[in-house]
mmCIF file of C-alpha atoms in Angstrom:
data_model
loop_
_atom_site.group_PDB
_atom_site.id
_atom_site.type_symbol
_atom_site.label_atom_id
_atom_site.label_comp_id
_atom_site.label_asym_id
_atom_site.label_seq_id
_atom_site.Cartn_x
_atom_site.Cartn_y
_atom_site.Cartn_z
ATOM 1 C CA UNK A 1 0.076 -0.023 0.070
ATOM 2 C CA UNK A 2 0.843 3.471 -0.798
ATOM 3 C CA UNK A 3 -0.496 6.459 0.960
ATOM 4 C CA UNK A 4 0.263 10.162 1.469
ATOM 5 C CA UNK A 5 -0.472 13.727 0.290
ATOM 6 C CA UNK A 6 0.833 16.512 -1.828
ATOM 7 C CA UNK A 7 0.315 19.533 0.566
ATOM 8 C CA UNK A 8 0.633 23.395 0.344
ATOM 9 C CA UNK A 9 0.215 26.151 2.794
ATOM 10 C CA UNK A 10 -0.944 29.596 1.403
ATOM 11 C CA UNK A 11 -0.628 32.444 3.810
ATOM 12 C CA UNK A 12 -2.093 35.454 2.349
ATOM 13 C CA UNK A 13 0.502 37.936 3.782
ATOM 14 C CA UNK A 14 3.778 39.535 2.679
ATOM 15 C CA UNK A 15 5.448 37.355 5.254
ATOM 16 C CA UNK A 16 4.315 34.146 3.591
ATOM 17 C CA UNK A 17 7.915 32.406 3.472
ATOM 18 C CA UNK A 18 8.243 32.940 7.388
ATOM 19 C CA UNK A 19 4.629 31.674 8.170
ATOM 20 C CA UNK A 20 5.503 28.540 5.862
ATOM 21 C CA UNK A 21 8.811 27.812 7.530
ATOM 22 C CA UNK A 22 7.794 28.446 10.849
ATOM 23 C CA UNK A 23 4.731 26.047 10.704
ATOM 24 C CA UNK A 24 6.638 23.144 9.177
ATOM 25 C CA UNK A 25 8.248 22.711 12.589
ATOM 26 C CA UNK A 26 4.979 21.307 13.645
ATOM 27 C CA UNK A 27 5.833 18.234 11.470
ATOM 28 C CA UNK A 28 9.026 17.486 13.610
ATOM 29 C CA UNK A 29 7.147 15.370 16.091
ATOM 30 C CA UNK A 30 5.776 13.195 13.139
ATOM 31 C CA UNK A 31 8.796 13.016 10.951
ATOM 32 C CA UNK A 32 10.216 9.628 11.964
ATOM 33 C CA UNK A 33 7.115 8.076 10.826
ATOM 34 C CA UNK A 34 6.731 10.126 7.516
ATOM 35 C CA UNK A 35 8.875 10.657 4.268
ATOM 36 C CA UNK A 36 8.702 14.377 3.351
ATOM 37 C CA UNK A 37 10.040 15.952 -0.024
ATOM 38 C CA UNK A 38 9.401 19.586 -0.988
ATOM 39 C CA UNK A 39 9.408 21.472 -4.237
ATOM 40 C CA UNK A 40 8.164 24.943 -5.410
ATOM 41 C CA UNK A 41 4.373 23.747 -5.619
ATOM 42 C CA UNK A 42 3.763 21.282 -2.972
ATOM 43 C CA UNK A 43 5.323 18.970 -0.077
ATOM 44 C CA UNK A 44 4.890 15.191 -0.330
ATOM 45 C CA UNK A 45 4.238 13.638 2.788
ATOM 46 C CA UNK A 46 4.151 9.770 2.660
ATOM 47 C CA UNK A 47 2.939 7.740 5.329
ATOM 48 C CA UNK A 48 -0.134 5.820 6.998
ATOM 49 C CA UNK A 49 -3.512 7.806 7.546
ATOM 50 C CA UNK A 50 -3.239 7.531 11.326
ATOM 51 C CA UNK A 51 0.070 9.715 11.144
ATOM 52 C CA UNK A 52 -0.794 11.613 8.057
ATOM 53 C CA UNK A 53 -4.000 13.435 9.437
ATOM 54 C CA UNK A 54 -2.722 14.443 12.908
ATOM 55 C CA UNK A 55 0.500 15.693 11.236
ATOM 56 C CA UNK A 56 -1.556 17.900 8.839
ATOM 57 C CA UNK A 57 -3.746 18.929 11.676
ATOM 58 C CA UNK A 58 -0.670 20.143 13.630
ATOM 59 C CA UNK A 59 0.612 21.794 10.571
ATOM 60 C CA UNK A 60 -2.577 23.739 10.115
ATOM 61 C CA UNK A 61 -2.893 24.775 13.576
ATOM 62 C CA UNK A 62 0.536 26.048 13.784
ATOM 63 C CA UNK A 63 0.048 28.222 10.699
ATOM 64 C CA UNK A 64 -3.442 29.301 11.799
ATOM 65 C CA UNK A 65 -1.857 30.399 15.141
ATOM 66 C CA UNK A 66 0.095 33.191 13.561
ATOM 67 C CA UNK A 67 -3.274 35.000 13.081
ATOM 68 C CA UNK A 68 -2.815 35.294 9.204
ATOM 69 C CA UNK A 69 -5.468 34.282 6.641
ATOM 70 C CA UNK A 70 -3.874 30.945 5.743
ATOM 71 C CA UNK A 71 -5.167 28.065 3.529
ATOM 72 C CA UNK A 72 -3.937 24.415 3.887
ATOM 73 C CA UNK A 73 -4.430 22.642 0.643
ATOM 74 C CA UNK A 74 -3.785 18.788 0.042
ATOM 75 C CA UNK A 75 -4.339 16.195 -2.456
ATOM 76 C CA UNK A 76 -4.519 12.873 -0.396
ATOM 77 C CA UNK A 77 -4.409 9.234 -1.760
ATOM 78 C CA UNK A 78 -4.223 5.843 -0.755
ATOM 79 C CA UNK A 79 -4.036 2.587 -2.821
ATOM 80 C CA UNK A 80 -3.186 4.206 -6.096
ATOM 81 C CA UNK A 81 -2.500 1.266 -8.529
ATOM 82 C CA UNK A 82 0.288 3.268 -10.111
ATOM 83 C CA UNK A 83 2.321 3.626 -6.813
ATOM 84 C CA UNK A 84 4.542 0.897 -5.272
ATOM 85 C CA UNK A 85 4.038 -0.600 -1.857
ATOM 86 C CA UNK A 86 6.059 1.161 0.766
ATOM 87 C CA UNK A 87 6.676 -0.158 4.270
ATOM 88 C CA UNK A 88 6.287 3.210 5.976
ATOM 89 C CA UNK A 89 2.765 3.112 4.688
ATOM 90 C CA UNK A 90 1.757 -0.015 6.657
ATOM 91 C CA UNK A 91 -1.440 0.866 8.606
ATOM 92 C CA UNK A 92 -4.107 -0.660 10.763
ATOM 93 C CA UNK A 93 -6.380 2.295 10.277
ATOM 94 C CA UNK A 94 -8.275 1.037 7.199
ATOM 95 C CA UNK A 95 -11.826 -0.511 7.630
ATOM 96 C CA UNK A 96 -12.532 -4.288 7.457
ATOM 97 C CA UNK A 97 -14.114 -4.707 4.018
ATOM 98 C CA UNK A 98 -16.419 -7.409 5.602
ATOM 99 C CA UNK A 99 -17.850 -4.809 8.000
ATOM 100 C CA UNK A 100 -21.272 -3.342 7.023
ATOM 101 C CA UNK A 101 -21.537 0.519 6.212
ATOM 102 C CA UNK A 102 -23.567 1.187 9.419
ATOM 103 C CA UNK A 103 -20.943 -0.269 11.742
ATOM 104 C CA UNK A 104 -18.357 1.588 9.917
ATOM 105 C CA UNK A 105 -20.158 4.680 10.355
ATOM 106 C CA UNK A 106 -20.398 3.830 14.190
ATOM 107 C CA UNK A 107 -16.854 3.283 14.375
ATOM 108 C CA UNK A 108 -16.014 6.652 12.728
ATOM 109 C CA UNK A 109 -18.351 8.585 15.069
ATOM 110 C CA UNK A 110 -16.616 6.965 18.134
ATOM 111 C CA UNK A 111 -13.243 8.170 16.823
ATOM 112 C CA UNK A 112 -14.518 11.733 16.684
ATOM 113 C CA UNK A 113 -15.818 11.663 20.305
ATOM 114 C CA UNK A 114 -12.485 10.343 21.442
ATOM 115 C CA UNK A 115 -10.608 13.155 19.662
ATOM 116 C CA UNK A 116 -9.258 16.015 21.942
ATOM 117 C CA UNK A 117 -9.527 19.753 20.941
ATOM 118 C CA UNK A 118 -6.687 21.595 19.319
ATOM 119 C CA UNK A 119 -7.594 24.918 20.252
ATOM 120 C CA UNK A 120 -7.765 26.479 16.593
ATOM 121 C CA UNK A 121 -10.869 26.842 14.483
ATOM 122 C CA UNK A 122 -10.996 25.146 10.997
ATOM 123 C CA UNK A 123 -13.252 25.779 8.022
ATOM 124 C CA UNK A 124 -12.710 22.692 5.679
ATOM 125 C CA UNK A 125 -13.990 21.856 2.210
ATOM 126 C CA UNK A 126 -13.211 18.533 0.826
ATOM 127 C CA UNK A 127 -14.270 15.931 -1.829
ATOM 128 C CA UNK A 128 -13.879 12.173 -1.387
ATOM 129 C CA UNK A 129 -13.208 10.060 -4.600
ATOM 130 C CA UNK A 130 -13.585 6.125 -4.495
ATOM 131 C CA UNK A 131 -12.229 4.649 -7.632
ATOM 132 C CA UNK A 132 -12.495 1.419 -9.544
ATOM 133 C CA UNK A 133 -15.643 0.108 -8.140
ATOM 134 C CA UNK A 134 -19.152 0.077 -9.603
ATOM 135 C CA UNK A 135 -20.710 1.033 -6.295
ATOM 136 C CA UNK A 136 -18.519 4.165 -5.550
ATOM 137 C CA UNK A 137 -21.631 6.316 -5.043
ATOM 138 C CA UNK A 138 -22.906 4.051 -2.388
ATOM 139 C CA UNK A 139 -19.641 4.397 -0.265
ATOM 140 C CA UNK A 140 -19.779 8.144 -0.893
ATOM 141 C CA UNK A 141 -23.313 8.389 0.016
ATOM 142 C CA UNK A 142 -22.521 6.281 3.257
ATOM 143 C CA UNK A 143 -19.765 8.754 4.118
ATOM 144 C CA UNK A 144 -21.984 11.755 3.570
ATOM 145 C CA UNK A 145 -24.488 10.223 6.086
ATOM 146 C CA UNK A 146 -21.695 9.945 8.503
ATOM 147 C CA UNK A 147 -20.506 13.382 7.888
ATOM 148 C CA UNK A 148 -23.924 14.799 8.718
ATOM 149 C CA UNK A 149 -23.917 13.120 12.126
ATOM 150 C CA UNK A 150 -20.026 13.929 12.787
ATOM 151 C CA UNK A 151 -20.800 17.196 14.655
ATOM 152 C CA UNK A 152 -18.226 18.954 12.295
ATOM 153 C CA UNK A 153 -20.681 19.196 9.286
ATOM 154 C CA UNK A 154 -21.448 22.585 7.992
ATOM 155 C CA UNK A 155 -23.190 21.945 4.700
ATOM 156 C CA UNK A 156 -22.950 20.320 1.097
ATOM 157 C CA UNK A 157 -21.879 22.337 -1.786
ATOM 158 C CA UNK A 158 -21.760 21.447 -5.444
ATOM 159 C CA UNK A 159 -18.745 18.798 -5.785
ATOM 160 C CA UNK A 160 -17.611 19.095 -2.082
ATOM 161 C CA UNK A 161 -18.860 19.061 1.491
ATOM 162 C CA UNK A 162 -18.069 21.737 4.101
ATOM 163 C CA UNK A 163 -16.938 21.013 7.778
ATOM 164 C CA UNK A 164 -16.439 23.426 10.574
ATOM 165 C CA UNK A 165 -15.061 23.257 14.292
ATOM 166 C CA UNK A 166 -12.018 22.731 16.224
ATOM 167 C CA UNK A 167 -9.263 21.563 14.037
ATOM 168 C CA UNK A 168 -9.035 18.418 16.388
ATOM 169 C CA UNK A 169 -12.497 16.915 15.607
ATOM 170 C CA UNK A 170 -12.357 18.388 11.948
ATOM 171 C CA UNK A 171 -9.133 16.502 10.906
ATOM 172 C CA UNK A 172 -10.492 13.321 12.854
ATOM 173 C CA UNK A 173 -13.670 13.418 10.623
ATOM 174 C CA UNK A 174 -11.526 13.811 7.601
ATOM 175 C CA UNK A 175 -9.439 10.908 8.652
ATOM 176 C CA UNK A 176 -12.583 8.739 9.138
ATOM 177 C CA UNK A 177 -13.874 9.620 5.887
ATOM 178 C CA UNK A 178 -10.635 8.665 4.181
ATOM 179 C CA UNK A 179 -10.221 5.437 6.102
ATOM 180 C CA UNK A 180 -13.861 3.904 6.681
ATOM 181 C CA UNK A 181 -15.295 4.420 3.204
ATOM 182 C CA UNK A 182 -14.117 2.707 0.086
ATOM 183 C CA UNK A 183 -12.513 -0.729 0.034
ATOM 184 C CA UNK A 184 -9.103 -0.888 2.106
ATOM 185 C CA UNK A 185 -7.441 -2.451 -1.135
ATOM 186 C CA UNK A 186 -9.059 0.249 -3.261
ATOM 187 C CA UNK A 187 -7.955 3.569 -4.524
ATOM 188 C CA UNK A 188 -9.480 6.486 -2.493
ATOM 189 C CA UNK A 189 -8.284 9.986 -2.787
ATOM 190 C CA UNK A 190 -9.362 13.347 -0.949
ATOM 191 C CA UNK A 191 -9.249 16.950 -2.359
ATOM 192 C CA UNK A 192 -8.993 19.038 0.730
ATOM 193 C CA UNK A 193 -9.066 22.966 1.454
ATOM 194 C CA UNK A 194 -8.823 24.137 4.917
ATOM 195 C CA UNK A 195 -9.064 28.006 5.778
ATOM 196 C CA UNK A 196 -7.948 29.955 8.760
ATOM 197 C CA UNK A 197 -8.767 33.593 9.788
ATOM 198 C CA UNK A 198 -10.492 34.550 6.619
ATOM 199 C CA UNK A 199 -11.671 38.138 6.631
ATOM 200 C CA UNK A 200 -14.818 37.132 4.698
ATOM 201 C CA UNK A 201 -16.019 35.353 7.738
ATOM 202 C CA UNK A 202 -15.701 38.208 10.107
ATOM 203 C CA UNK B 1 -24.891 16.943 -17.622
ATOM 204 C CA UNK B 2 -23.768 18.975 -14.880
ATOM 205 C CA UNK B 3 -20.195 20.495 -14.885
ATOM 206 C CA UNK B 4 -18.146 23.072 -13.219
ATOM 207 C CA UNK B 5 -15.434 24.042 -10.654
ATOM 208 C CA UNK B 6 -15.022 25.269 -7.077
ATOM 209 C CA UNK B 7 -12.255 27.743 -7.680
ATOM 210 C CA UNK B 8 -9.963 29.853 -5.310
ATOM 211 C CA UNK B 9 -7.111 32.529 -5.666
ATOM 212 C CA UNK B 10 -4.545 32.562 -3.093
ATOM 213 C CA UNK B 11 -2.364 35.814 -3.514
ATOM 214 C CA UNK B 12 0.610 35.472 -1.083
ATOM 215 C CA UNK B 13 0.457 39.303 -0.298
ATOM 216 C CA UNK B 14 -1.136 41.709 2.324
ATOM 217 C CA UNK B 15 -3.087 43.028 -0.418
ATOM 218 C CA UNK B 16 -4.665 39.750 -1.395
ATOM 219 C CA UNK B 17 -8.219 41.100 -1.291
ATOM 220 C CA UNK B 18 -7.347 43.816 -4.042
ATOM 221 C CA UNK B 19 -5.588 40.974 -6.222
ATOM 222 C CA UNK B 20 -8.574 38.796 -5.919
ATOM 223 C CA UNK B 21 -11.225 41.432 -6.744
ATOM 224 C CA UNK B 22 -9.336 42.878 -9.681
ATOM 225 C CA UNK B 23 -8.678 39.584 -11.197
ATOM 226 C CA UNK B 24 -12.404 38.525 -11.015
ATOM 227 C CA UNK B 25 -12.993 41.024 -13.796
ATOM 228 C CA UNK B 26 -11.453 38.615 -16.003
ATOM 229 C CA UNK B 27 -14.426 36.355 -16.019
ATOM 230 C CA UNK B 28 -16.744 39.287 -17.284
ATOM 231 C CA UNK B 29 -16.176 38.219 -20.936
ATOM 232 C CA UNK B 30 -17.439 34.755 -19.974
ATOM 233 C CA UNK B 31 -20.252 35.377 -17.263
ATOM 234 C CA UNK B 32 -23.247 34.901 -19.808
ATOM 235 C CA UNK B 33 -22.302 31.475 -20.349
ATOM 236 C CA UNK B 34 -21.512 30.553 -16.796
ATOM 237 C CA UNK B 35 -23.260 30.677 -13.237
ATOM 238 C CA UNK B 36 -21.046 31.892 -10.610
ATOM 239 C CA UNK B 37 -21.606 31.873 -6.819
ATOM 240 C CA UNK B 38 -19.084 32.833 -4.152
ATOM 241 C CA UNK B 39 -18.480 32.090 -0.374
ATOM 242 C CA UNK B 40 -15.570 32.603 1.945
ATOM 243 C CA UNK B 41 -13.762 29.227 0.815
ATOM 244 C CA UNK B 42 -14.385 29.281 -2.910
ATOM 245 C CA UNK B 43 -16.198 30.451 -6.022
ATOM 246 C CA UNK B 44 -18.458 27.896 -7.675
ATOM 247 C CA UNK B 45 -18.467 28.199 -11.662
ATOM 248 C CA UNK B 46 -20.802 26.105 -13.378
ATOM 249 C CA UNK B 47 -20.777 25.822 -17.311
ATOM 250 C CA UNK B 48 -19.401 23.620 -20.009
ATOM 251 C CA UNK B 49 -15.679 22.795 -20.280
ATOM 252 C CA UNK B 50 -15.078 24.840 -23.379
ATOM 253 C CA UNK B 51 -15.963 27.967 -21.608
ATOM 254 C CA UNK B 52 -14.598 26.853 -18.031
ATOM 255 C CA UNK B 53 -11.170 26.192 -18.929
ATOM 256 C CA UNK B 54 -10.537 29.560 -20.991
ATOM 257 C CA UNK B 55 -12.441 31.491 -17.983
ATOM 258 C CA UNK B 56 -10.112 30.002 -15.544
ATOM 259 C CA UNK B 57 -7.009 30.616 -17.827
ATOM 260 C CA UNK B 58 -8.076 34.320 -18.145
ATOM 261 C CA UNK B 59 -8.542 34.635 -14.269
ATOM 262 C CA UNK B 60 -5.264 32.952 -13.639
ATOM 263 C CA UNK B 61 -3.420 35.282 -16.266
ATOM 264 C CA UNK B 62 -5.072 38.368 -14.713
ATOM 265 C CA UNK B 63 -3.936 37.540 -11.374
ATOM 266 C CA UNK B 64 -0.484 36.360 -12.337
ATOM 267 C CA UNK B 65 -0.132 39.739 -14.240
ATOM 268 C CA UNK B 66 0.050 41.509 -11.006
ATOM 269 C CA UNK B 67 3.431 40.043 -10.132
ATOM 270 C CA UNK B 68 2.358 38.682 -6.736
ATOM 271 C CA UNK B 69 2.952 35.119 -5.945
ATOM 272 C CA UNK B 70 -0.397 33.758 -6.506
ATOM 273 C CA UNK B 71 -1.865 30.357 -6.862
ATOM 274 C CA UNK B 72 -5.186 29.168 -8.445
ATOM 275 C CA UNK B 73 -6.938 26.150 -7.074
ATOM 276 C CA UNK B 74 -9.834 24.257 -8.548
ATOM 277 C CA UNK B 75 -11.906 21.263 -7.854
ATOM 278 C CA UNK B 76 -13.427 20.518 -11.373
ATOM 279 C CA UNK B 77 -16.093 17.955 -12.050
ATOM 280 C CA UNK B 78 -18.363 16.641 -14.864
ATOM 281 C CA UNK B 79 -21.092 14.143 -14.759
ATOM 282 C CA UNK B 80 -21.168 13.671 -11.089
ATOM 283 C CA UNK B 81 -24.422 11.404 -10.570
ATOM 284 C CA UNK B 82 -25.308 13.368 -7.424
ATOM 285 C CA UNK B 83 -25.898 16.566 -9.511
ATOM 286 C CA UNK B 84 -28.933 17.599 -11.634
ATOM 287 C CA UNK B 85 -28.798 18.144 -15.304
ATOM 288 C CA UNK B 86 -28.236 21.839 -15.984
ATOM 289 C CA UNK B 87 -28.936 23.461 -19.484
ATOM 290 C CA UNK B 88 -26.130 25.871 -19.065
ATOM 291 C CA UNK B 89 -23.743 22.793 -19.010
ATOM 292 C CA UNK B 90 -24.771 21.567 -22.478
ATOM 293 C CA UNK B 91 -21.484 20.748 -24.295
ATOM 294 C CA UNK B 92 -19.975 19.644 -27.525
ATOM 295 C CA UNK B 93 -16.603 19.172 -26.128
ATOM 296 C CA UNK B 94 -16.570 15.646 -24.866
ATOM 297 C CA UNK B 95 -15.023 12.744 -26.770
ATOM 298 C CA UNK B 96 -17.148 10.345 -28.617
ATOM 299 C CA UNK B 97 -17.154 7.005 -26.586
ATOM 300 C CA UNK B 98 -16.834 4.912 -29.595
ATOM 301 C CA UNK B 99 -13.473 6.618 -30.475
ATOM 302 C CA UNK B 100 -10.381 4.862 -29.786
ATOM 303 C CA UNK B 101 -7.882 6.279 -27.373
ATOM 304 C CA UNK B 102 -5.322 6.868 -30.039
ATOM 305 C CA UNK B 103 -7.467 9.004 -32.026
ATOM 306 C CA UNK B 104 -8.754 10.907 -28.917
ATOM 307 C CA UNK B 105 -4.968 11.600 -28.089
ATOM 308 C CA UNK B 106 -4.478 12.908 -31.565
ATOM 309 C CA UNK B 107 -7.466 15.221 -31.364
ATOM 310 C CA UNK B 108 -6.252 16.503 -27.995
ATOM 311 C CA UNK B 109 -2.848 17.267 -29.306
ATOM 312 C CA UNK B 110 -4.421 19.199 -32.479
ATOM 313 C CA UNK B 111 -6.349 21.321 -30.035
ATOM 314 C CA UNK B 112 -3.123 22.370 -28.135
ATOM 315 C CA UNK B 113 -1.381 23.204 -31.478
ATOM 316 C CA UNK B 114 -4.315 25.527 -32.491
ATOM 317 C CA UNK B 115 -4.074 27.292 -28.984
ATOM 318 C CA UNK B 116 -2.845 30.861 -28.929
ATOM 319 C CA UNK B 117 -0.207 32.165 -26.428
ATOM 320 C CA UNK B 118 -1.616 34.061 -23.323
ATOM 321 C CA UNK B 119 1.794 35.909 -22.212
ATOM 322 C CA UNK B 120 1.918 34.434 -18.784
ATOM 323 C CA UNK B 121 3.963 31.538 -17.431
ATOM 324 C CA UNK B 122 2.019 29.007 -15.686
ATOM 325 C CA UNK B 123 3.216 26.032 -13.310
ATOM 326 C CA UNK B 124 0.322 23.447 -12.862
ATOM 327 C CA UNK B 125 -0.048 20.188 -10.965
ATOM 328 C CA UNK B 126 -3.092 18.221 -11.352
ATOM 329 C CA UNK B 127 -4.766 14.781 -10.603
ATOM 330 C CA UNK B 128 -7.438 13.380 -13.085
ATOM 331 C CA UNK B 129 -9.919 10.963 -11.299
ATOM 332 C CA UNK B 130 -12.343 8.718 -13.575
ATOM 333 C CA UNK B 131 -14.832 7.141 -11.521
ATOM 334 C CA UNK B 132 -17.320 4.198 -11.718
ATOM 335 C CA UNK B 133 -15.493 2.219 -14.541
ATOM 336 C CA UNK B 134 -13.463 -0.883 -13.990
ATOM 337 C CA UNK B 135 -10.993 0.443 -16.552
ATOM 338 C CA UNK B 136 -10.331 3.723 -14.995
ATOM 339 C CA UNK B 137 -6.466 3.264 -14.965
ATOM 340 C CA UNK B 138 -6.399 2.588 -18.777
ATOM 341 C CA UNK B 139 -8.152 5.788 -19.237
ATOM 342 C CA UNK B 140 -5.567 7.522 -16.743
ATOM 343 C CA UNK B 141 -2.634 5.983 -18.446
ATOM 344 C CA UNK B 142 -3.838 6.995 -21.994
ATOM 345 C CA UNK B 143 -4.109 10.507 -20.665
ATOM 346 C CA UNK B 144 -0.536 10.544 -19.150
ATOM 347 C CA UNK B 145 0.702 9.337 -22.398
ATOM 348 C CA UNK B 146 -0.975 12.277 -24.157
ATOM 349 C CA UNK B 147 0.353 14.709 -21.538
ATOM 350 C CA UNK B 148 3.890 13.432 -22.329
ATOM 351 C CA UNK B 149 3.581 14.580 -25.852
ATOM 352 C CA UNK B 150 1.559 17.755 -25.193
ATOM 353 C CA UNK B 151 4.454 20.307 -25.178
ATOM 354 C CA UNK B 152 3.467 21.221 -21.525
ATOM 355 C CA UNK B 153 4.686 18.310 -19.746
ATOM 356 C CA UNK B 154 7.006 18.884 -16.886
ATOM 357 C CA UNK B 155 7.046 15.685 -14.932
ATOM 358 C CA UNK B 156 5.288 13.089 -13.077
ATOM 359 C CA UNK B 157 4.966 13.301 -9.249
ATOM 360 C CA UNK B 158 3.347 11.135 -6.600
ATOM 361 C CA UNK B 159 -0.528 11.489 -6.968
ATOM 362 C CA UNK B 160 -0.165 13.986 -9.682
ATOM 363 C CA UNK B 161 1.558 15.432 -12.951
ATOM 364 C CA UNK B 162 3.122 18.572 -13.400
ATOM 365 C CA UNK B 163 2.574 20.770 -16.400
ATOM 366 C CA UNK B 164 4.719 24.067 -17.413
ATOM 367 C CA UNK B 165 4.680 26.688 -20.054
ATOM 368 C CA UNK B 166 2.497 29.512 -21.418
ATOM 369 C CA UNK B 167 -0.869 29.583 -19.784
ATOM 370 C CA UNK B 168 -2.705 29.325 -23.113
ATOM 371 C CA UNK B 169 -1.290 25.697 -23.807
ATOM 372 C CA UNK B 170 -1.205 24.773 -20.344
ATOM 373 C CA UNK B 171 -4.928 25.387 -19.683
ATOM 374 C CA UNK B 172 -5.650 23.879 -23.192
ATOM 375 C CA UNK B 173 -3.873 20.752 -22.156
ATOM 376 C CA UNK B 174 -5.993 20.494 -18.902
ATOM 377 C CA UNK B 175 -9.048 21.027 -20.808
ATOM 378 C CA UNK B 176 -8.168 18.012 -23.186
ATOM 379 C CA UNK B 177 -7.342 15.928 -20.206
ATOM 380 C CA UNK B 178 -10.785 16.635 -18.696
ATOM 381 C CA UNK B 179 -12.679 16.137 -22.012
ATOM 382 C CA UNK B 180 -11.024 13.407 -23.986
ATOM 383 C CA UNK B 181 -10.499 10.664 -21.242
ATOM 384 C CA UNK B 182 -13.178 8.743 -19.124
ATOM 385 C CA UNK B 183 -16.496 8.190 -20.795
ATOM 386 C CA UNK B 184 -18.708 11.595 -21.706
ATOM 387 C CA UNK B 185 -21.522 10.189 -19.441
ATOM 388 C CA UNK B 186 -18.922 9.100 -16.640
ATOM 389 C CA UNK B 187 -17.990 11.050 -13.725
ATOM 390 C CA UNK B 188 -14.645 12.697 -14.149
ATOM 391 C CA UNK B 189 -12.809 15.227 -11.695
ATOM 392 C CA UNK B 190 -9.588 17.181 -11.748
ATOM 393 C CA UNK B 191 -7.853 18.372 -8.630
ATOM 394 C CA UNK B 192 -5.830 21.518 -10.088
ATOM 395 C CA UNK B 193 -3.179 23.786 -8.683
ATOM 396 C CA UNK B 194 -1.467 26.510 -10.906
ATOM 397 C CA UNK B 195 1.163 28.694 -9.528
ATOM 398 C CA UNK B 196 2.688 32.164 -10.674
ATOM 399 C CA UNK B 197 5.581 33.925 -9.496
ATOM 400 C CA UNK B 198 6.877 31.587 -6.981
ATOM 401 C CA UNK B 199 10.132 32.682 -5.220
ATOM 402 C CA UNK B 200 11.090 29.165 -4.842
ATOM 403 C CA UNK B 201 11.604 29.081 -8.771
ATOM 404 C CA UNK B 202 13.872 32.283 -8.831
#
C-alpha cells in the first residue's frame, strides 16, 4: 500500500515564507513516521493515515496560530495502483471490508468523540473520490450520511462538503472519511482545503 | 450533465483582497455562459468545459500579471451522478465514446497546437480521477501518454502530474485531459493547482 499527500500552505501575507517555514516545525514530532519531500508547488508527505492526518492537523494549527489568513491545501491518496508498496505506509487504520456500512459509520463517530480539541478553528471543504468500483456512489453516500452526524458538518456544496469546528475533530472527521469508506485495497483520494482567519467570515 | 468547478485564488501578499477582486474582472467576458456563486472558501463556476477552462485561464493570467506570488486552485467535475442536469452545461466538447484512445489523443494534441499564447507563464499540478468504471486506470494511463506528448509536460510526481509553459497551452492541455479521457457520460474530476511568480523558482 502507498498512502500520502501533496500538501501546500498559502498564507495571504507579505511574510508568507516565514509563516510556511515556522509552521513546518509542527511536523517535527511526526517526521520519524513520514517521508517528506518539497518542491516549489507542494510538499509530498508519505505515511499511514493515522500519522498523516494528525500531522496535517498540527501543521494547519501552527499556521493558523500566526493569525494570518492561511489556507492548507492537500491532495490525499491511498491505494493508487500506479504507486509501489512502501513499508512506511503500513497501517491498521483502514476499515475491514466485511464490515457493513452502518458499523463503519459507528466506528467513525466513536473516533471523533474520543478526539481532543486543538484550540484552533478550522473551516474545511473536501471531496472524497472512490475509484475502480461499480458502487462508488454507495460508499460516498454512506460517507456523507456519517458526515452529517459527525458534529463537524457545515453544509453540502456542489462537488464538495464543508466541515467546521475545532481543528481536532475536523481533521479526525477527515481521517475517518478517508479510512472507513471505499475498500481498504481500493484507490481512494481526497481533495482538501482548510481555511483559517478568513476576513470574509468576520 | 452538470459540470463546473470550485475555484479559489490565493495571492501571497497583504493586498490579497485587491488582487482577488481585480482578477475576477477577467471572468466578465465569460459570465453570460457561466453561473457564478461565491462564499468565504471558494467560488462555484458552473458551465461547459469549453467555457470553463478559458475562463479559468483568463482569471489566472489576470492574477499572475499583478506580479504577486499567486496560486489558483480548482476542484473540477463533470457528470457527477449526485448533481442535476443543467442546460447551461450543455457541451459539444466531450469525446465520442466509440472513438479509440489513440484518436482521442490525436484530437487533444491538435487542440493544443491550435491554441494561442496568453503571455503569462503557468506552473500547474493536477490529478485526473475517472470514477465508476473498471478500466479507470486505462483512461488515466492514456491521458498520461497524451500529456507526455503535449509540449507542456514537466514531470510526474506522486499522486499528480506537473505541466509548465504559457498559460494558453497549459490550460488547453488541462481542458483536453478533462474532456477526452473517461466516458462522456461518466464522472470525471480534476484536482488542480496553478502557481505564478513563486520565489522558490527564482
